[in-house]
PDB file of C-alpha atoms in Angstrom:
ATOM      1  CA  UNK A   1      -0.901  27.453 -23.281  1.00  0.00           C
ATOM      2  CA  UNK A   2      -3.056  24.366 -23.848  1.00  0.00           C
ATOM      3  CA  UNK A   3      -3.187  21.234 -21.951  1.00  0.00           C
ATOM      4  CA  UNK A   4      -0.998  19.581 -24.108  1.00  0.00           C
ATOM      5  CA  UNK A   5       1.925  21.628 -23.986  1.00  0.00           C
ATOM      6  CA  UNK A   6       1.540  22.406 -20.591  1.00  0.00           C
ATOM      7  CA  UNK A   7       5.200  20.833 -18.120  1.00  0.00           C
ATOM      8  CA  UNK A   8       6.347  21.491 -14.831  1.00  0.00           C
ATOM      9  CA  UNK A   9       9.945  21.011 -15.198  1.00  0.00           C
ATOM     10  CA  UNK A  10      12.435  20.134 -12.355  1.00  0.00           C
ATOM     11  CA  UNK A  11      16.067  19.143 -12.579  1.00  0.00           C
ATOM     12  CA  UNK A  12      14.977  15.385 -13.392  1.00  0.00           C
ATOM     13  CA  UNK A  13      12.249  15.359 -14.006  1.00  0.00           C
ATOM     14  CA  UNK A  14       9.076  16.573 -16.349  1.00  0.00           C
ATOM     15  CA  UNK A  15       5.541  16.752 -14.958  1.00  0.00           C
ATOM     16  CA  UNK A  16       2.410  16.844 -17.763  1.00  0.00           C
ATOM     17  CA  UNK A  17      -1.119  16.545 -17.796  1.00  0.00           C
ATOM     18  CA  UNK A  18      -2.261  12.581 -19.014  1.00  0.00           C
ATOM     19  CA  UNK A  19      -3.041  12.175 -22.539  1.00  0.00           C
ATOM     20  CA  UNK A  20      -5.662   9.569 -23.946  1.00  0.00           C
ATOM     21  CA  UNK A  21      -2.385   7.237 -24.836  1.00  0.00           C
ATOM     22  CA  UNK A  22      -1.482   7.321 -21.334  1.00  0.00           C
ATOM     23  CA  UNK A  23      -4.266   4.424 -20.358  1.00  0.00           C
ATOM     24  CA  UNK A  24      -1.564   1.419 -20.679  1.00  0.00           C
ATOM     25  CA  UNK A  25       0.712   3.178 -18.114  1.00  0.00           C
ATOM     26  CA  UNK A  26      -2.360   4.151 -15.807  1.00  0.00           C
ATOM     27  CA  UNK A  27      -3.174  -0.105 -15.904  1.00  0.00           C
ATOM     28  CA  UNK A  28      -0.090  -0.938 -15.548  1.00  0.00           C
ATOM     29  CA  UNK A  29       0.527   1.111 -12.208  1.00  0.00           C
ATOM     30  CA  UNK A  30      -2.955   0.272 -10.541  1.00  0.00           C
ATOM     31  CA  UNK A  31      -2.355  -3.437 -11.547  1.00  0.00           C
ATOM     32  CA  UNK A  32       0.320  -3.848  -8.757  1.00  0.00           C
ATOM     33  CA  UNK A  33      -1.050  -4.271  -5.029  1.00  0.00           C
ATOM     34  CA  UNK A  34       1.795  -3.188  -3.475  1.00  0.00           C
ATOM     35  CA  UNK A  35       1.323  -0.028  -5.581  1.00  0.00           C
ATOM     36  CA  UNK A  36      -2.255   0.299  -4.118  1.00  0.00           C
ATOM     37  CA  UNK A  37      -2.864  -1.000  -0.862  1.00  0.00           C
ATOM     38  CA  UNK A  38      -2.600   2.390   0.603  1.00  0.00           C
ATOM     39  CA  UNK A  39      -5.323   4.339  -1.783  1.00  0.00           C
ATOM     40  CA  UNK A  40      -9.003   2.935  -1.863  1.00  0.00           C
ATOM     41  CA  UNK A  41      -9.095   2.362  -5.516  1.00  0.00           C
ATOM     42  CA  UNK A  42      -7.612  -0.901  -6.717  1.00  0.00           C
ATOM     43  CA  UNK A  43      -6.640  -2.313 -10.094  1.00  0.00           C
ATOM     44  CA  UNK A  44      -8.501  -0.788 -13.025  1.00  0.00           C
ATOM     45  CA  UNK A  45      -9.027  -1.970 -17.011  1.00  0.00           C
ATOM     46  CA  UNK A  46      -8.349   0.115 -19.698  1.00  0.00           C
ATOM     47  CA  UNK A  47     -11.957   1.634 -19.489  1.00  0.00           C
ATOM     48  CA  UNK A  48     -11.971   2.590 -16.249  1.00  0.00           C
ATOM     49  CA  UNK A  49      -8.390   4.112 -17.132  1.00  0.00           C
ATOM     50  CA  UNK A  50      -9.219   5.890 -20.019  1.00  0.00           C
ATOM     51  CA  UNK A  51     -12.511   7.318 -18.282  1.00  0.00           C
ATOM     52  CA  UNK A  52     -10.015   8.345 -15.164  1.00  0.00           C
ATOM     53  CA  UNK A  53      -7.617  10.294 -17.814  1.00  0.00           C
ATOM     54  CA  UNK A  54     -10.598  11.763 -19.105  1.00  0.00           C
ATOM     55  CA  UNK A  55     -11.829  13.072 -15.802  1.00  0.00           C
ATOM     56  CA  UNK A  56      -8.215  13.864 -14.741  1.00  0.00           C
ATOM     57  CA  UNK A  57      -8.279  15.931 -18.073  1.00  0.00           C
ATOM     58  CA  UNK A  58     -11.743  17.594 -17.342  1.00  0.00           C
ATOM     59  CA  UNK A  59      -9.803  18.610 -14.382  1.00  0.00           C
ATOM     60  CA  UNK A  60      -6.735  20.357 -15.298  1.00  0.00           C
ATOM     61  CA  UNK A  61      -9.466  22.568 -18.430  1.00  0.00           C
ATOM     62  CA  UNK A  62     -11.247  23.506 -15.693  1.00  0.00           C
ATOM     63  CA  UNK A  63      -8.979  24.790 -12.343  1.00  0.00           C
ATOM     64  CA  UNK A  64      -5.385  24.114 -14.136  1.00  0.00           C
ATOM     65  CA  UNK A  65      -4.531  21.527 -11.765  1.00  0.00           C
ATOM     66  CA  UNK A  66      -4.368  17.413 -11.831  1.00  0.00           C
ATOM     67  CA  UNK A  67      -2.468  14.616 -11.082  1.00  0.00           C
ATOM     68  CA  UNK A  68       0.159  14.884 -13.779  1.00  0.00           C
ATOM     69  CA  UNK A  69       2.599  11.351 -15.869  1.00  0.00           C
ATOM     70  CA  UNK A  70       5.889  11.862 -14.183  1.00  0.00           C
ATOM     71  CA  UNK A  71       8.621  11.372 -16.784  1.00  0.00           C
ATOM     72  CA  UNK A  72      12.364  11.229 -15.886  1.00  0.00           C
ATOM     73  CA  UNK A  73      14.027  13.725 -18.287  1.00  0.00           C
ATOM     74  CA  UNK A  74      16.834  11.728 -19.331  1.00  0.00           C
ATOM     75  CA  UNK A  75      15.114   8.087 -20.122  1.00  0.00           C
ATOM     76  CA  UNK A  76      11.865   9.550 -20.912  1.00  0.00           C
ATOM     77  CA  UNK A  77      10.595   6.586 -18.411  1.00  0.00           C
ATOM     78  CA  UNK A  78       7.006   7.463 -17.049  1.00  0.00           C
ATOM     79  CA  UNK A  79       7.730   7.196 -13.158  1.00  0.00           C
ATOM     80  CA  UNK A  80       4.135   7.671 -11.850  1.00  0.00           C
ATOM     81  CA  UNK A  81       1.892  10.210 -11.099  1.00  0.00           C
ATOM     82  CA  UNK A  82       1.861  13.621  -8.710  1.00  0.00           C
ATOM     83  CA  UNK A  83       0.130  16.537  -8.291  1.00  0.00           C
ATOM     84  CA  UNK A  84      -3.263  18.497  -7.289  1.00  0.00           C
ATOM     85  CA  UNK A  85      -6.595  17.196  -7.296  1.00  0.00           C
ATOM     86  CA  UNK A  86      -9.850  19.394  -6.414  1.00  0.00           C
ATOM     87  CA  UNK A  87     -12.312  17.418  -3.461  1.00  0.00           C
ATOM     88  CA  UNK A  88     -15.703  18.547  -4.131  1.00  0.00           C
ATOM     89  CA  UNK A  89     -16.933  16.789  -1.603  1.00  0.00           C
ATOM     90  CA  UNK A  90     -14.732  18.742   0.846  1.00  0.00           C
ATOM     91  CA  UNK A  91     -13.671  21.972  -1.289  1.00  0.00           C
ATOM     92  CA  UNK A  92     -10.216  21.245  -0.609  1.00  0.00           C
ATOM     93  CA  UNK A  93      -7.220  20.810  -2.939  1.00  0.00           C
ATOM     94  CA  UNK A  94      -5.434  18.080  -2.270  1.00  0.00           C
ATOM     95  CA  UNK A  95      -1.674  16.566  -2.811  1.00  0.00           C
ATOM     96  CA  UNK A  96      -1.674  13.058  -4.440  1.00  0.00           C
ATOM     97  CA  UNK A  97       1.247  10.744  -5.471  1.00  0.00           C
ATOM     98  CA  UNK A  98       1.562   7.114  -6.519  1.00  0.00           C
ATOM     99  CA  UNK A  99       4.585   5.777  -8.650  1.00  0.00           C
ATOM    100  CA  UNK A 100       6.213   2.847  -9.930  1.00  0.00           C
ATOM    101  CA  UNK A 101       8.370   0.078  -7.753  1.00  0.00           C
ATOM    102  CA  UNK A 102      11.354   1.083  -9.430  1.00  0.00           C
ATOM    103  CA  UNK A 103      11.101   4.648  -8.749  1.00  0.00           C
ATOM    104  CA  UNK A 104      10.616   4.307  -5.414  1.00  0.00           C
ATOM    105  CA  UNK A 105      13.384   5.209  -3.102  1.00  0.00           C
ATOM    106  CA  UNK A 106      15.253   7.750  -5.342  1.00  0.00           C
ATOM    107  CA  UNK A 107      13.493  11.058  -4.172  1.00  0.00           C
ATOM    108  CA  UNK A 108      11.125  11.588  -7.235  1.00  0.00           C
ATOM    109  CA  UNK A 109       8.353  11.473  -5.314  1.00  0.00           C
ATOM    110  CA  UNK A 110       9.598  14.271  -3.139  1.00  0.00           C
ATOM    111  CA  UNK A 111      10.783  15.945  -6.318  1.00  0.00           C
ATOM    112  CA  UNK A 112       7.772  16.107  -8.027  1.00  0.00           C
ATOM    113  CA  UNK A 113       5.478  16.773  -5.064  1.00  0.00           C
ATOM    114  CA  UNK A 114       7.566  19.927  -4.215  1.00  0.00           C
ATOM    115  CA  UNK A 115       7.254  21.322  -7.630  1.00  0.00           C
ATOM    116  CA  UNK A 116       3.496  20.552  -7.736  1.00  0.00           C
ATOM    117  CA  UNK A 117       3.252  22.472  -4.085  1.00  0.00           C
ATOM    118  CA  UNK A 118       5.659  25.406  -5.535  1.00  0.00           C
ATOM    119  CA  UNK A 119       2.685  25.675  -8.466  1.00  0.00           C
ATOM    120  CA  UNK A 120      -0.264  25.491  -6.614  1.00  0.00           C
ATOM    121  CA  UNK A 121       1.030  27.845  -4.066  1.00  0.00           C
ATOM    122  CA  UNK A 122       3.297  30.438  -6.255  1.00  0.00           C
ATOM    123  CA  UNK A 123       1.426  30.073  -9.968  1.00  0.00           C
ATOM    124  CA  UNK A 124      -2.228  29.527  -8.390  1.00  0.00           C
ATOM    125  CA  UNK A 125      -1.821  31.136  -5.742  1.00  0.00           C
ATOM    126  CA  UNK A 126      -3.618  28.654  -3.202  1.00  0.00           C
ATOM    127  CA  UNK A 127      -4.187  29.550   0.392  1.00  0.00           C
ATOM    128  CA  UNK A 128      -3.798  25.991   1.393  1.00  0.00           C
ATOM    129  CA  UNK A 129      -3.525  22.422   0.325  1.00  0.00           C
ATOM    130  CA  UNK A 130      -3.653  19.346   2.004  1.00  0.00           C
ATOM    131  CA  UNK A 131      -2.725  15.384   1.946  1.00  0.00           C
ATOM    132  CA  UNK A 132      -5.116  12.668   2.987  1.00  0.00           C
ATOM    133  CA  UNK A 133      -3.387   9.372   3.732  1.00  0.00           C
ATOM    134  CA  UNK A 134      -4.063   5.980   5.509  1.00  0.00           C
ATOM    135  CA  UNK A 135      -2.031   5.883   8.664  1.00  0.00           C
ATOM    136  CA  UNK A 136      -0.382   2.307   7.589  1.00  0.00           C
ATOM    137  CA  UNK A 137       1.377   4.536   4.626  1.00  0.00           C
ATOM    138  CA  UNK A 138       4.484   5.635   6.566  1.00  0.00           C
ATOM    139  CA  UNK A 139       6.205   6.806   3.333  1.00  0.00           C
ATOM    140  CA  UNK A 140       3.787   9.012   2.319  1.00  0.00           C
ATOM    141  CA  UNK A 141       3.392  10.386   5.829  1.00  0.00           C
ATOM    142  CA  UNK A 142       7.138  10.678   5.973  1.00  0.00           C
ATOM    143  CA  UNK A 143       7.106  12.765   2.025  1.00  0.00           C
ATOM    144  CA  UNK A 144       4.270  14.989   3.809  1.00  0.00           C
ATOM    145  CA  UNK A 145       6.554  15.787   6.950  1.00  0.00           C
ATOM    146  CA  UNK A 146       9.860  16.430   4.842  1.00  0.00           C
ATOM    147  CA  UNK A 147       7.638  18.463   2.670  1.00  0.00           C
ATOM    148  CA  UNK A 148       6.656  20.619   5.581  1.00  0.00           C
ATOM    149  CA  UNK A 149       3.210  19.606   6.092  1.00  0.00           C
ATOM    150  CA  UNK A 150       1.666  19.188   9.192  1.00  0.00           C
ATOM    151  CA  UNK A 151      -0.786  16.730  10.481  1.00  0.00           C
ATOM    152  CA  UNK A 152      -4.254  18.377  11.359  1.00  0.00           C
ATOM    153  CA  UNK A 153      -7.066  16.293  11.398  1.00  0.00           C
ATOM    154  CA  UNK A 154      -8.216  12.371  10.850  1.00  0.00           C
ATOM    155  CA  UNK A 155     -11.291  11.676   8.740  1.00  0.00           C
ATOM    156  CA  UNK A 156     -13.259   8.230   8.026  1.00  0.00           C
ATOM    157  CA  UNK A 157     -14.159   8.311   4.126  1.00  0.00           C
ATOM    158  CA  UNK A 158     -16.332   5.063   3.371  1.00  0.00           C
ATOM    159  CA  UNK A 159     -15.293   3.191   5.730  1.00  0.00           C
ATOM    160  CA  UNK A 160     -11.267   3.862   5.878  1.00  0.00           C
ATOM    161  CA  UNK A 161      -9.195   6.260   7.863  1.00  0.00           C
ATOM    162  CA  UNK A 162      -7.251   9.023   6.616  1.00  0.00           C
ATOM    163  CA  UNK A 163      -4.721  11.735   8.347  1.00  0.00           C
ATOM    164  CA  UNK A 164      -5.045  14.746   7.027  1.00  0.00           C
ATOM    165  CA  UNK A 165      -1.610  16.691   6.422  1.00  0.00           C
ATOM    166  CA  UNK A 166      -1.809  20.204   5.582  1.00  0.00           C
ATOM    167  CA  UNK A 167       0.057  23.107   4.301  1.00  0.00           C
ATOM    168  CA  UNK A 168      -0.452  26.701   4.432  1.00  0.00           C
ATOM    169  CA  UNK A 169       0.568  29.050   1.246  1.00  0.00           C
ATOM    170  CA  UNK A 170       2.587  31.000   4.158  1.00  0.00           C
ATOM    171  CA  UNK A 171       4.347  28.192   5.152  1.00  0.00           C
ATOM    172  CA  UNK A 172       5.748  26.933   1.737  1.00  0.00           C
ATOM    173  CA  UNK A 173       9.267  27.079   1.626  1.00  0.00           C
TER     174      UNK A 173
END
């Protein structure tokens, strides 16, 4: 399997590693501040996305994980983004999500989040993962909760606040 070929399918949705033609999409959903005033990074240009996809791709060559273009099987719509990230800084792997306005609300964020836990957990076999997110973002806290993670720890990361939300490979359901 290479990187591009590589899906995580669910029942609406297809998960896949970014692609260099994938910058547009990565503008267009870090332009929005609504989108972004829960994650410290703010709108980027088509550099800084196509140097992000690169990294993102670096990623998934090295440790098979990444935050992976969320595509709605039937439209072929990219939704957003979702999946694992490795935190050097903390050796931790970590849960991300951000998608578009009109996705939100429909459960694809819970969707895709699930399947990314079920493949970290069941495919790479990791002990534990975990969620950092600003305590303002009561969605995300909510996903994290109806995923089954708990809330372990608060952290300051330049500056900003972050609960930590955590799941155990023997608590995956």
């Amino acid at each position: 399997m290479t990187i591009d070929n590589f899906k995580i399918l669910t029942a609406r949705l297809e998960l896949r590693p970014h692609r260099p033609d994938d910058v547009d999409f990565m503008v267009e959903l870090n332009s929005d501040p609504e989108i972004t005033r829960y994650v410290p990074d703010g709108p980027i240009d088509a550099a800084q996305a196509s140097n992000l996809i690169a990294s993102i791709r670096s990623q998934f060559l090295d440790r098979r994980i990444g935050r992976f273009v969320v595509i709605e099987k039937h439209s072929r719509k990219k939704l957003g983004w979702c999946g694992l990230k490795w935190l050097e800084d903390i050796q931790q792997i970590d849960l991300g999500y951000r998608f578009m306005k009109s996705s939100w609300g429909k459960g694809y964020a819970s969707e895709a989040a699930q399947a990314c836990l079920d493949y970290g957990f069941n495919t790479l076999k990791f002990k534990k993962i975990i969620a950092q997110i600003m305590p303002a973002n009561t969605a995300s806290i909510a996903l994290a909760q109806r995923l089954g993670m708990k809330e372990v720890n608060r952290v300051t990361e330049d500056g900003q606040e972050f609960l930590v939300f955590e799941m155990q490979a023997t608590d995956f359901r």
